[in-house]
mmCIF file of C-alpha atoms in Angstrom:
data_model
loop_
_atom_site.group_PDB
_atom_site.id
_atom_site.type_symbol
_atom_site.label_atom_id
_atom_site.label_comp_id
_atom_site.label_asym_id
_atom_site.label_seq_id
_atom_site.Cartn_x
_atom_site.Cartn_y
_atom_site.Cartn_z
ATOM 1 C CA MET W 276 70.908 36.552 75.759
ATOM 2 C CA HIS W 277 73.788 34.357 75.237
ATOM 3 C CA THR W 278 77.208 36.270 75.101
ATOM 4 C CA ASN W 279 79.468 33.437 75.076
ATOM 5 C CA ASP W 280 79.635 30.013 74.260
ATOM 6 C CA ASP W 281 79.275 28.650 78.061
ATOM 7 C CA ASP W 282 75.731 29.913 78.124
ATOM 8 C CA ILE W 283 75.124 27.787 74.816
ATOM 9 C CA LEU W 284 76.247 24.419 76.395
ATOM 10 C CA ALA W 285 73.490 25.306 79.091
ATOM 11 C CA ALA W 286 71.056 25.843 76.504
ATOM 12 C CA ALA W 287 72.036 22.276 74.486
ATOM 13 C CA GLU W 288 71.516 20.862 78.119
ATOM 14 C CA ALA W 289 68.498 21.915 78.824
ATOM 15 C CA TRP W 290 67.330 21.280 75.111
ATOM 16 C CA ALA W 291 68.137 17.646 75.710
ATOM 17 C CA LYS W 292 66.618 17.346 78.949
ATOM 18 C CA ALA W 293 63.625 18.852 77.281
ATOM 19 C CA GLY W 294 63.222 15.470 75.082
ATOM 20 C CA ARG W 295 64.577 17.610 71.920
ATOM 21 C CA ALA W 296 66.980 16.224 69.768
ATOM 22 C CA VAL W 297 70.420 18.135 69.540
ATOM 23 C CA ALA W 298 73.255 18.416 67.910
ATOM 24 C CA ILE W 299 76.281 20.393 68.941
ATOM 25 C CA ALA W 300 78.915 22.106 65.991
ATOM 26 C CA THR W 301 82.240 23.011 67.466
ATOM 27 C CA VAL W 302 85.359 25.033 65.380
ATOM 28 C CA ILE W 303 88.252 22.179 65.851
ATOM 29 C CA GLN W 304 90.266 24.054 64.202
ATOM 30 C CA THR W 305 90.911 27.517 61.771
ATOM 31 C CA TRP W 306 93.351 28.402 58.660
ATOM 32 C CA GLY W 307 94.328 31.759 58.076
ATOM 33 C CA SER W 308 91.402 34.469 59.421
ATOM 34 C CA ALA W 309 88.886 32.899 60.709
ATOM 35 C CA PRO W 310 85.519 35.065 62.681
ATOM 36 C CA ARG W 311 85.595 32.939 65.561
ATOM 37 C CA PRO W 312 88.078 30.833 67.659
ATOM 38 C CA VAL W 313 88.495 27.293 67.867
ATOM 39 C CA GLY W 314 86.405 25.599 70.818
ATOM 40 C CA SER W 315 83.059 27.824 69.411
ATOM 41 C CA HIS W 316 79.994 26.156 69.424
ATOM 42 C CA LEU W 317 76.630 26.073 67.642
ATOM 43 C CA ILE W 318 73.933 24.255 68.783
ATOM 44 C CA ILE W 319 71.042 23.207 66.849
ATOM 45 C CA ASP W 320 67.992 20.967 67.325
ATOM 46 C CA GLY W 321 65.897 18.558 65.115
ATOM 47 C CA GLU W 322 63.600 21.253 64.178
ATOM 48 C CA GLY W 323 67.197 23.347 62.731
ATOM 49 C CA ASN W 324 66.667 25.786 65.732
ATOM 50 C CA PHE W 325 69.959 26.892 66.514
ATOM 51 C CA LEU W 326 71.946 29.065 69.113
ATOM 52 C CA GLY W 327 75.556 30.079 69.227
ATOM 53 C CA SER W 328 77.798 30.779 66.048
ATOM 54 C CA VAL W 329 80.950 28.898 64.472
ATOM 55 C CA SER W 330 81.666 31.523 61.799
ATOM 56 C CA GLY W 331 80.265 34.941 62.387
ATOM 57 C CA GLY W 332 76.845 33.824 59.682
ATOM 58 C CA CYS W 333 79.446 32.347 56.463
ATOM 59 C CA VAL W 334 78.475 28.654 57.002
ATOM 60 C CA GLU W 335 76.248 28.005 59.675
ATOM 61 C CA GLY W 336 72.938 27.656 57.588
ATOM 62 C CA ALA W 337 75.274 24.984 55.683
ATOM 63 C CA VAL W 338 76.127 23.240 59.593
ATOM 64 C CA VAL W 339 72.643 23.588 60.583
ATOM 65 C CA ALA W 340 71.692 21.151 57.384
ATOM 66 C CA GLU W 341 74.162 18.624 58.046
ATOM 67 C CA ALA W 342 73.823 18.851 61.391
ATOM 68 C CA LEU W 343 69.997 17.267 61.045
ATOM 69 C CA ASP W 344 71.928 14.508 59.205
ATOM 70 C CA VAL W 345 73.654 13.965 62.188
ATOM 71 C CA ILE W 346 71.261 14.354 64.225
ATOM 72 C CA GLU W 347 69.236 11.543 62.030
ATOM 73 C CA SER W 348 72.127 9.196 61.665
ATOM 74 C CA GLY W 349 73.275 9.272 65.272
ATOM 75 C CA GLN W 350 77.088 9.587 63.761
ATOM 76 C CA PRO W 351 79.214 12.137 63.771
ATOM 77 C CA ARG W 352 81.736 13.725 61.407
ATOM 78 C CA THR W 353 83.924 16.686 60.643
ATOM 79 C CA LEU W 354 82.875 19.425 58.138
ATOM 80 C CA THR W 355 85.304 21.722 56.117
ATOM 81 C CA PHE W 356 84.272 24.882 54.940
ATOM 82 C CA GLY W 357 87.292 27.390 53.026
ATOM 83 C CA VAL W 358 88.128 29.262 49.785
ATOM 84 C CA ALA W 359 89.962 26.154 48.004
ATOM 85 C CA ASP W 360 86.376 24.363 48.474
ATOM 86 C CA ALA W 361 83.340 24.692 45.452
ATOM 87 C CA THR W 362 80.861 24.120 48.229
ATOM 88 C CA ALA W 363 82.136 26.140 50.441
ATOM 89 C CA TRP W 364 82.885 29.470 48.116
ATOM 90 C CA ARG W 365 78.987 29.112 47.473
ATOM 91 C CA VAL W 366 78.263 28.937 50.997
ATOM 92 C CA GLY W 367 80.904 32.050 51.289
ATOM 93 C CA LEU W 368 83.578 31.846 53.933
ATOM 94 C CA SER W 369 83.962 35.460 53.004
ATOM 95 C CA CYS W 370 87.015 35.987 55.409
ATOM 96 C CA GLY W 371 89.022 34.181 53.009
ATOM 97 C CA GLY W 372 89.794 31.319 55.996
ATOM 98 C CA LYS W 373 89.725 27.991 56.176
ATOM 99 C CA ILE W 374 87.711 25.965 59.077
ATOM 100 C CA ALA W 375 86.759 22.272 59.998
ATOM 101 C CA ILE W 376 83.977 22.059 62.524
ATOM 102 C CA TYR W 377 83.278 18.797 64.286
ATOM 103 C CA VAL W 378 79.514 18.478 64.814
ATOM 104 C CA GLU W 379 78.170 15.846 67.022
ATOM 105 C CA PRO W 380 74.750 14.267 68.412
ATOM 106 C CA ILE W 381 74.623 14.735 71.716
ATOM 107 C CA GLN W 382 72.605 11.209 73.134
ATOM 108 C CA MET I 155 78.692 13.387 73.628
ATOM 109 C CA LYS I 156 76.958 11.782 76.105
ATOM 110 C CA LEU I 157 73.935 13.788 77.626
ATOM 111 C CA ALA I 158 75.579 13.018 81.096
ATOM 112 C CA LEU I 159 78.326 14.025 80.290
ATOM 113 C CA LEU I 160 77.890 17.696 78.850
ATOM 114 C CA ALA I 161 76.056 17.834 82.416
ATOM 115 C CA GLU I 162 79.130 16.728 84.192
ATOM 116 C CA LEU I 163 80.827 19.807 82.029
ATOM 117 C CA ASN I 164 78.118 22.250 82.767
ATOM 118 C CA ALA I 165 78.061 21.502 86.540
ATOM 119 C CA GLU I 166 81.951 22.357 86.415
ATOM 120 C CA ARG I 167 81.810 25.731 84.218
ATOM 121 C CA GLN I 168 78.493 26.280 86.958
ATOM 122 C CA ALA I 169 80.942 25.453 89.946
ATOM 123 C CA ARG I 170 83.830 28.510 87.979
ATOM 124 C CA ARG I 171 86.062 25.379 87.948
ATOM 125 C CA ALA I 172 88.463 24.623 84.843
ATOM 126 C CA ALA I 173 88.333 21.598 82.714
ATOM 127 C CA VAL I 174 88.831 20.131 79.530
ATOM 128 C CA LEU I 175 86.559 17.808 76.931
ATOM 129 C CA ALA I 176 89.053 15.364 75.075
ATOM 130 C CA THR I 177 87.260 14.351 72.664
ATOM 131 C CA ASP I 178 88.522 11.267 69.137
ATOM 132 C CA THR I 179 86.615 13.284 66.232
ATOM 133 C CA ALA I 180 86.874 9.805 64.703
ATOM 134 C CA SER I 181 85.207 7.560 66.870
ATOM 135 C CA GLY I 182 83.367 10.500 68.873
ATOM 136 C CA GLU I 183 84.527 9.125 71.907
ATOM 137 C CA ALA I 184 84.959 12.043 74.943
ATOM 138 C CA ARG I 185 86.372 11.970 77.862
ATOM 139 C CA LEU I 186 85.846 15.169 80.508
ATOM 140 C CA ILE I 187 89.019 15.881 82.488
ATOM 141 C CA ARG I 188 88.538 18.034 85.619
ATOM 142 C CA ALA I 189 91.775 20.270 86.225
ATOM 143 C CA ALA I 190 91.746 19.240 89.939
ATOM 144 C CA GLU I 191 92.520 15.264 88.410
ATOM 145 C CA LEU I 192 95.801 16.796 86.549
ATOM 146 C CA ALA I 193 97.729 16.759 90.096
ATOM 147 C CA GLY I 194 96.616 13.155 90.103
ATOM 148 C CA ALA I 195 97.538 9.809 88.866
ATOM 149 C CA PRO I 196 97.035 8.762 86.612
ATOM 150 C CA LEU I 197 97.103 11.854 84.662
ATOM 151 C CA ASN I 198 100.479 13.953 86.237
ATOM 152 C CA GLY I 199 103.047 12.804 83.876
ATOM 153 C CA SER I 200 101.004 11.073 81.399
ATOM 154 C CA ALA I 201 101.186 12.540 77.606
ATOM 155 C CA LEU I 202 97.110 13.089 77.682
ATOM 156 C CA GLY I 203 97.725 14.932 81.261
ATOM 157 C CA GLU I 204 100.622 17.419 80.257
ATOM 158 C CA ALA I 205 98.615 17.794 77.179
ATOM 159 C CA VAL I 206 95.644 19.114 78.721
ATOM 160 C CA ALA I 207 97.297 21.026 80.741
ATOM 161 C CA ASP I 208 99.675 22.949 78.096
ATOM 162 C CA ALA I 209 96.102 23.444 77.040
ATOM 163 C CA LEU I 210 94.796 24.942 80.074
ATOM 164 C CA ARG I 211 97.873 27.253 80.851
ATOM 165 C CA LYS I 212 97.348 28.976 77.390
ATOM 166 C CA GLY I 213 93.534 28.742 77.451
ATOM 167 C CA ARG I 214 93.332 27.359 74.017
ATOM 168 C CA SER I 215 91.483 24.698 72.403
ATOM 169 C CA GLY I 216 93.028 22.370 70.014
ATOM 170 C CA THR I 217 93.785 18.778 68.435
ATOM 171 C CA VAL I 218 96.945 17.033 69.976
ATOM 172 C CA GLU I 219 98.263 13.678 69.032
ATOM 173 C CA VAL I 220 98.436 11.636 72.262
ATOM 174 C CA ASP I 221 99.430 7.734 71.758
ATOM 175 C CA GLY I 222 98.763 8.006 68.364
ATOM 176 C CA LYS I 223 95.417 9.448 68.589
ATOM 177 C CA ALA I 224 94.543 12.666 67.252
ATOM 178 C CA LEU I 225 92.331 14.111 70.098
ATOM 179 C CA PHE I 226 90.459 17.447 70.075
ATOM 180 C CA LEU I 227 90.728 19.703 73.123
ATOM 181 C CA THR I 228 88.165 21.812 74.359
ATOM 182 C CA VAL I 229 89.386 23.832 76.978
ATOM 183 C CA TYR I 230 86.483 25.573 79.279
ATOM 184 C CA VAL I 231 88.077 28.111 81.528
ATOM 185 C CA PRO I 232 85.640 30.091 84.218
ATOM 186 C CA PRO I 233 84.478 33.669 82.609
ATOM 187 C CA VAL I 234 86.025 36.090 83.686
ATOM 188 C CA LYS I 235 85.091 38.370 87.085
ATOM 189 C CA VAL I 236 85.768 41.434 87.408
ATOM 190 C CA VAL I 237 85.087 43.534 91.573
ATOM 191 C CA ILE I 238 86.186 46.802 91.965
ATOM 192 C CA THR I 239 86.134 48.885 95.089
ATOM 193 C CA GLY I 240 85.099 52.689 94.093
ATOM 194 C CA ALA I 241 81.636 53.678 92.592
ATOM 195 C CA VAL I 242 83.693 56.755 90.998
ATOM 196 C CA HIS I 243 84.052 57.970 87.405
ATOM 197 C CA ILE I 244 86.533 55.521 85.934
ATOM 198 C CA SER I 245 84.005 52.610 87.045
ATOM 199 C CA GLN I 246 81.134 54.662 85.692
ATOM 200 C CA ALA I 247 82.909 54.122 82.353
ATOM 201 C CA LEU I 248 84.234 50.488 82.718
ATOM 202 C CA ALA I 249 80.771 49.323 83.537
ATOM 203 C CA PRO I 250 79.568 49.015 79.690
ATOM 204 C CA MET I 251 82.839 48.467 78.301
ATOM 205 C CA LEU I 252 83.317 45.194 80.741
ATOM 206 C CA ARG I 253 79.813 44.155 78.986
ATOM 207 C CA GLN I 254 81.157 44.181 75.930
ATOM 208 C CA VAL I 255 84.166 42.509 76.393
ATOM 209 C CA GLY I 256 81.527 39.787 77.913
ATOM 210 C CA PHE I 257 82.953 40.008 82.216
ATOM 211 C CA ASP I 258 81.205 39.881 84.729
ATOM 212 C CA LEU I 259 81.352 43.088 87.235
ATOM 213 C CA THR I 260 80.898 43.908 90.652
ATOM 214 C CA ILE I 261 81.245 47.202 92.138
ATOM 215 C CA ILE I 262 81.655 47.201 95.922
ATOM 216 C CA ASP I 263 81.623 50.893 97.898
ATOM 217 C CA PRO I 264 80.266 51.669 101.129
ATOM 218 C CA ARG I 265 79.898 55.522 100.211
ATOM 219 C CA THR I 266 76.000 55.138 99.863
ATOM 220 C CA ALA I 267 76.407 58.427 97.786
ATOM 221 C CA PHE I 268 77.825 56.515 95.097
ATOM 222 C CA ALA I 269 77.031 53.621 94.856
ATOM 223 C CA THR I 270 73.318 54.106 93.668
ATOM 224 C CA PRO I 271 71.700 52.324 91.425
ATOM 225 C CA GLU I 272 71.149 55.978 89.171
ATOM 226 C CA ARG I 273 74.923 56.129 88.573
ATOM 227 C CA PHE I 274 74.846 52.856 87.439
ATOM 228 C CA PRO I 275 72.410 51.535 85.941
ATOM 229 C CA GLY I 276 71.924 47.445 84.987
ATOM 230 C CA GLU I 277 74.955 46.962 87.006
ATOM 231 C CA ARG I 278 76.124 45.049 89.952
ATOM 232 C CA VAL I 279 76.566 47.603 93.121
ATOM 233 C CA LEU I 280 77.196 46.760 96.289
ATOM 234 C CA ALA I 281 77.135 49.582 99.172
ATOM 235 C CA GLU I 282 79.230 47.941 101.369
ATOM 236 C CA TRP I 283 82.405 47.646 103.482
ATOM 237 C CA PRO I 284 84.914 44.917 101.018
ATOM 238 C CA GLU I 285 85.223 42.723 104.105
ATOM 239 C CA THR I 286 81.710 42.579 104.662
ATOM 240 C CA VAL I 287 81.104 41.300 100.941
ATOM 241 C CA LEU I 288 84.190 39.851 99.383
ATOM 242 C CA PRO I 289 83.984 36.719 100.754
ATOM 243 C CA GLY I 290 80.625 35.866 99.560
ATOM 244 C CA LEU I 291 81.781 36.753 96.074
ATOM 245 C CA ALA I 292 84.588 33.811 95.734
ATOM 246 C CA ILE I 293 87.057 36.006 93.998
ATOM 247 C CA ASP I 294 89.521 33.903 92.491
ATOM 248 C CA ALA I 295 92.205 33.054 89.813
ATOM 249 C CA TYR I 296 89.663 33.990 86.906
ATOM 250 C CA THR I 297 88.901 37.685 88.617
ATOM 251 C CA ALA I 298 90.470 40.534 88.008
ATOM 252 C CA PHE I 299 90.243 42.859 91.249
ATOM 253 C CA VAL I 300 90.787 46.951 90.734
ATOM 254 C CA ALA I 301 91.133 49.090 93.634
ATOM 255 C CA LEU I 302 89.735 52.546 92.174
ATOM 256 C CA THR I 303 88.742 54.954 95.535
ATOM 257 C CA HIS I 304 91.988 56.550 96.644
ATOM 258 C CA ASP I 305 91.170 55.531 100.143
ATOM 259 C CA PRO I 306 93.287 52.981 102.184
ATOM 260 C CA LYS I 307 90.080 52.217 104.285
ATOM 261 C CA ILE I 308 87.920 50.555 101.287
ATOM 262 C CA ASP I 309 90.674 50.133 98.649
ATOM 263 C CA ASP I 310 93.759 47.925 100.855
ATOM 264 C CA PRO I 311 91.102 45.351 102.651
ATOM 265 C CA GLY I 312 90.198 44.535 99.002
ATOM 266 C CA LEU I 313 93.883 44.141 97.774
ATOM 267 C CA GLU I 314 94.749 42.163 100.420
ATOM 268 C CA ALA I 315 92.176 39.458 99.721
ATOM 269 C CA ALA I 316 92.727 39.955 96.044
ATOM 270 C CA LEU I 317 96.340 38.526 96.567
ATOM 271 C CA ARG I 318 95.529 35.829 99.106
ATOM 272 C CA ALA I 319 93.125 34.763 96.523
ATOM 273 C CA GLY I 320 95.326 34.955 93.261
ATOM 274 C CA CYS I 321 93.453 36.786 90.972
ATOM 275 C CA PHE I 322 95.243 37.095 87.834
ATOM 276 C CA TYR I 323 94.610 40.720 87.737
ATOM 277 C CA ILE I 324 95.028 42.928 90.854
ATOM 278 C CA GLY I 325 95.210 47.016 89.816
ATOM 279 C CA ALA I 326 95.462 49.891 92.138
ATOM 280 C CA LEU I 327 94.841 53.569 90.779
ATOM 281 C CA GLY I 328 97.414 55.974 92.818
ATOM 282 C CA SER I 329 100.750 57.914 92.007
ATOM 283 C CA ARG I 330 103.914 56.231 92.631
ATOM 284 C CA LYS I 331 103.656 58.536 96.115
ATOM 285 C CA THR I 332 100.196 57.088 97.133
ATOM 286 C CA HIS I 333 102.068 53.637 95.775
ATOM 287 C CA ALA I 334 104.731 53.237 98.160
ATOM 288 C CA GLY I 335 102.866 53.848 101.404
ATOM 289 C CA ARG I 336 100.453 51.250 100.307
ATOM 290 C CA VAL I 337 103.077 48.899 99.685
ATOM 291 C CA ALA I 338 104.379 50.124 103.233
ATOM 292 C CA ARG I 339 100.967 49.000 104.363
ATOM 293 C CA LEU I 340 100.793 46.171 102.928
ATOM 294 C CA MET I 341 104.055 44.762 104.168
ATOM 295 C CA GLN I 342 103.511 45.880 107.471
ATOM 296 C CA ARG I 343 100.188 43.075 107.364
ATOM 297 C CA GLY I 344 102.779 40.535 106.399
ATOM 298 C CA PHE I 345 102.834 40.327 102.782
ATOM 299 C CA SER I 346 106.010 39.998 100.834
ATOM 300 C CA GLU I 347 107.701 41.928 98.598
ATOM 301 C CA VAL I 348 106.857 39.495 95.393
ATOM 302 C CA GLU I 349 102.805 39.006 96.330
ATOM 303 C CA ILE I 350 102.826 43.212 96.659
ATOM 304 C CA GLY I 351 105.114 43.607 93.014
ATOM 305 C CA ARG I 352 101.500 41.605 91.389
ATOM 306 C CA ILE I 353 99.591 44.662 91.607
ATOM 307 C CA HIS I 354 99.551 47.130 89.151
ATOM 308 C CA ALA I 355 100.554 50.107 89.963
ATOM 309 C CA PRO I 356 100.059 52.982 88.629
ATOM 310 C CA VAL I 357 97.110 51.198 87.531
ATOM 311 C CA GLY I 358 96.229 50.667 83.411
ATOM 312 C CA LEU I 359 99.053 50.427 80.543
ATOM 313 C CA ASP I 360 100.852 53.873 80.011
ATOM 314 C CA ILE I 361 99.250 54.978 76.530
ATOM 315 C CA GLY I 362 98.600 58.602 78.167
ATOM 316 C CA ALA I 363 94.443 58.527 78.907
ATOM 317 C CA ILE I 364 93.166 61.831 80.852
ATOM 318 C CA SER I 365 89.536 61.271 80.734
ATOM 319 C CA PRO I 366 88.017 58.483 83.105
ATOM 320 C CA ALA I 367 87.363 56.991 80.001
ATOM 321 C CA GLU I 368 90.676 56.931 78.592
ATOM 322 C CA ILE I 369 91.828 55.538 81.831
ATOM 323 C CA ALA I 370 88.917 53.084 81.974
ATOM 324 C CA VAL I 371 90.190 52.058 78.548
ATOM 325 C CA SER I 372 93.393 51.723 79.474
ATOM 326 C CA VAL I 373 92.427 49.176 82.680
ATOM 327 C CA LEU I 374 90.633 46.993 80.533
ATOM 328 C CA ALA I 375 93.379 46.888 77.885
ATOM 329 C CA GLU I 376 95.918 45.828 80.970
ATOM 330 C CA ILE I 377 93.480 43.361 81.649
ATOM 331 C CA ILE I 378 92.981 41.779 78.971
ATOM 332 C CA GLY I 379 96.662 41.706 78.310
ATOM 333 C CA THR I 380 97.294 39.962 81.659
ATOM 334 C CA LEU I 381 94.810 37.151 80.902
ATOM 335 C CA ARG I 382 95.953 36.570 77.315
ATOM 336 C CA GLN I 383 99.695 36.639 77.632
ATOM 337 C CA PRO I 384 100.108 35.539 80.963
ATOM 338 C CA THR I 385 103.957 36.189 81.332
#
């Protein structure tokens, strides 16, 4: 079982070495209450499989969708989710906080 | 991030060495900085070096501004190891709590009646003397050591090793009187008052704990407090 981020980065390396396309999402900033601390990782492969967490479940779905674009384009991007943002409201960061997530491809 | 860089980072983490990944989130460029590199040129004294050292000290990832560039520093410090002498009742209560928190536990007790897999299902229990097995456990600055046997023959060698290894937390069970005897023995073995002062005794936060499980809570809280709020 993957209980911490260390296992997750090892899994990212294993996935990439097995020839899977992989993106790493990292929480780079939080405002207010946020369920996962800065530095937390979520990894995503080209099929949409993912491991780890950046929000305790609230925005993972949206991050996975963006990660697939990042894998496709090869360009990193920064996403923000929060209650002030209509999109984020829809995906629902129930804790009322705001988070920024950096998503990058493994190349 | 390049796969080679991720592999280098994972190798550092596997070896229990602290490292920081500095990422320019605008360009995607990333660089690995090993804790050991901070002491030498060109990082020592540089703005980047100081920002990385500060992040490592706090164990906290975050964005810093260096030479007009915003860099995200991801801090990787090794996961906490906990080594206990004494396969006792408190250890039985501590083991599942440590698992919950994600700390890696090893229990050492040469008394084979105590150190049994039945008493510690799924845990790493070594029925050996501390001086035999501690060298192989590679205790370090990311290790907490707790002495719980009440028996100087078992606890003292463990405490000495923990002091020498610079464990971030060292705790020892026993009354103030027991501890006074321990202090005298350690001084005879050449440890200074300051070094011995690093031992938390009586062990655990003073919350009036009575049962072994309550004492386990107080010990775990003290370990976490020492880790997260170093003085």
